[in-house]
XYZ file of C-alpha atoms in Angstrom:
195
model
C 20.140 -14.660 -36.691
C 21.218 -18.260 -36.384
C 19.405 -20.523 -33.939
C 21.234 -23.344 -32.154
C 20.002 -25.982 -29.732
C 21.740 -27.715 -26.851
C 21.965 -31.486 -26.303
C 18.444 -31.848 -24.871
C 16.669 -29.707 -27.467
C 16.412 -26.362 -25.680
C 17.407 -23.222 -27.508
C 21.022 -22.318 -26.733
C 21.188 -19.020 -24.861
C 24.019 -17.725 -27.048
C 21.606 -17.580 -30.013
C 18.829 -15.733 -28.172
C 18.530 -12.045 -27.388
C 17.163 -11.082 -23.984
C 16.290 -7.428 -23.430
C 14.784 -5.301 -20.697
C 12.663 -2.382 -21.823
C 11.227 0.481 -19.846
C 7.705 1.511 -20.851
C 6.416 4.988 -20.042
C 3.919 7.595 -21.225
C 4.985 10.643 -23.207
C 3.347 14.086 -22.847
C 0.427 13.112 -25.110
C -0.239 9.868 -23.134
C 1.203 7.522 -25.755
C 3.182 4.546 -24.517
C 6.752 4.257 -25.663
C 9.430 1.725 -24.823
C 13.134 2.262 -24.336
C 15.657 -0.578 -24.277
C 17.625 -0.230 -21.053
C 19.512 -3.506 -20.852
C 20.528 -6.755 -22.517
C 21.660 -10.114 -21.221
C 25.258 -10.995 -22.000
C 25.253 -14.750 -22.585
C 29.036 -15.048 -22.332
C 29.211 -13.547 -18.810
C 25.650 -14.562 -17.828
C 25.025 -11.010 -16.520
C 22.618 -8.193 -17.353
C 24.270 -5.131 -18.912
C 22.306 -1.896 -18.425
C 22.673 1.023 -20.818
C 20.563 3.407 -18.673
C 18.800 3.556 -15.327
C 15.520 1.799 -14.719
C 12.735 4.373 -14.610
C 9.953 3.774 -12.108
C 6.491 5.248 -11.821
C 6.488 9.019 -12.270
C 9.636 8.915 -14.477
C 11.839 8.631 -11.410
C 14.999 6.561 -11.036
C 14.276 6.150 -7.312
C 13.049 2.654 -6.512
C 9.463 2.470 -5.397
C 9.286 1.254 -1.794
C 7.825 -2.187 -1.241
C 4.116 -2.146 -0.522
C 3.165 -3.255 2.962
C 0.191 -5.583 2.742
C -1.972 -5.277 5.854
C -2.874 -8.417 7.746
C -6.361 -9.841 7.323
C -8.638 -11.370 9.905
C -10.512 -14.214 8.244
C -12.637 -14.925 11.296
C -16.318 -14.058 11.354
C -18.082 -11.678 13.726
C -18.961 -13.046 17.163
C -22.723 -12.534 16.707
C -22.974 -14.510 13.449
C -23.297 -17.953 15.110
C -26.080 -16.753 17.422
C -28.061 -15.376 14.471
C -27.508 -18.652 12.583
C -28.706 -20.738 15.545
C -31.846 -18.607 15.900
C -32.682 -18.839 12.189
C -32.090 -22.595 12.189
C -34.277 -23.036 15.291
C -37.095 -20.995 13.720
C -36.976 -23.090 10.554
C -36.856 -26.424 12.386
C -39.670 -25.343 14.715
C -41.861 -24.310 11.797
C -41.080 -27.498 9.826
C -41.830 -29.627 12.909
C -45.102 -27.746 13.362
C -45.996 -28.432 9.716
C -45.202 -32.144 10.062
C -47.239 -32.351 13.291
C -50.170 -30.440 11.803
C -50.134 -32.700 8.732
C -50.099 -35.819 10.926
C -52.940 -34.590 13.149
C -55.093 -33.631 10.130
C -54.072 -36.558 7.922
C -57.652 -37.841 7.595
C -58.999 -34.511 6.340
C -59.922 -34.633 2.640
C -57.700 -31.721 1.584
C -54.666 -33.013 3.533
C -55.143 -36.544 2.127
C -55.311 -35.086 -1.385
C -52.053 -33.248 -0.691
C -50.330 -36.607 -0.073
C -49.167 -36.519 3.545
C -46.008 -38.601 3.019
C -44.686 -36.147 0.471
C -45.603 -33.161 2.660
C -43.553 -34.707 5.463
C -40.636 -35.294 3.094
C -40.728 -31.664 1.966
C -40.647 -30.430 5.566
C -37.844 -32.869 6.433
C -35.862 -31.740 3.371
C -36.141 -28.106 4.452
C -34.832 -29.067 7.896
C -31.856 -30.799 6.287
C -31.146 -27.827 4.020
C -31.365 -25.342 6.855
C -29.067 -27.593 8.890
C -26.295 -26.535 6.515
C -26.124 -23.240 8.390
C -24.856 -24.954 11.565
C -21.498 -26.175 10.205
C -20.954 -22.750 8.663
C -20.731 -21.286 12.174
C -17.446 -23.159 12.681
C -14.319 -21.441 11.457
C -10.705 -21.222 12.471
C -11.505 -18.854 15.338
C -13.199 -21.874 16.973
C -9.798 -23.526 17.302
C -8.098 -23.871 20.640
C -5.743 -20.862 20.776
C -3.031 -22.973 22.401
C -2.756 -25.096 19.240
C -1.590 -22.206 17.066
C 0.331 -19.063 17.726
C -1.143 -15.739 16.585
C 1.380 -15.386 13.755
C 0.290 -18.603 12.000
C -2.444 -18.220 9.446
C -4.581 -21.270 10.167
C -7.370 -20.176 7.846
C -5.140 -20.461 4.792
C -3.122 -23.579 5.507
C -6.113 -25.804 6.364
C -4.644 -27.428 9.461
C -7.769 -27.062 11.630
C -9.619 -30.245 10.678
C -12.988 -29.444 12.384
C -13.303 -26.391 10.139
C -12.448 -28.519 7.103
C -15.085 -31.102 8.077
C -17.664 -28.377 8.717
C -17.047 -26.923 5.274
C -17.702 -30.295 3.637
C -20.694 -31.048 5.862
C -22.447 -27.802 4.914
C -22.408 -28.758 1.236
C -23.590 -32.294 2.023
C -26.502 -31.167 4.206
C -27.703 -28.547 1.759
C -27.457 -30.946 -1.183
C -29.279 -33.767 0.591
C -32.001 -31.403 1.775
C -32.439 -30.112 -1.761
C -32.674 -33.659 -3.140
C -35.235 -34.764 -0.526
C -37.382 -31.637 -0.973
C -37.467 -31.527 -4.751
C -37.590 -35.276 -5.341
C -40.739 -35.429 -3.203
C -42.220 -32.553 -5.237
C -41.350 -34.370 -8.466
C -42.881 -37.607 -7.163
C -46.030 -35.729 -6.158
C -46.408 -34.245 -9.613
C -45.680 -37.604 -11.252
C -48.286 -39.323 -9.070
C -50.926 -36.713 -9.933
C -50.091 -37.118 -13.629
C -50.447 -40.903 -13.380
C -53.806 -40.630 -11.605
C -55.343 -37.905 -13.761
C -53.352 -38.417 -16.964
């Protein structure tokens, strides 16, 4: 049919056909559609020629689904496990740095380039430090700041949790850079000496 446009270039509603169709399955599981209504542009109302059919070929409206609430907070024991794992890693890295320093004059340790060994251990401490900010979430917030009905975890109003989220990425990234840049420098130095 004819197409007309209004003053600002949109298609005029009187030249468009708006329909509502009901799609269902027949007995042999083929989908078929039935036009059940059109939009009357003169009255700006929907005109229905038959009832809307819902799931199960029923005209009864499906009740609204109740979405259960979610608790976005972590388990209480997670921070303790994180602290223990971080402490084990830092203790072991500190032991490695100390052992390297004490044995720095030994031929094998000198050949392993003690400065780079220390950088690798320090980088692993930085990377494992990323686990500490991840123990902070919205359940760490002072309960008097928010009522139970507000969903702090989705609206981002608890700034310590926001900072912790950013700090975890920073610590892990910096630890990765320190660890692997020292490995790359070690390899480059060996190549320069023996290449």
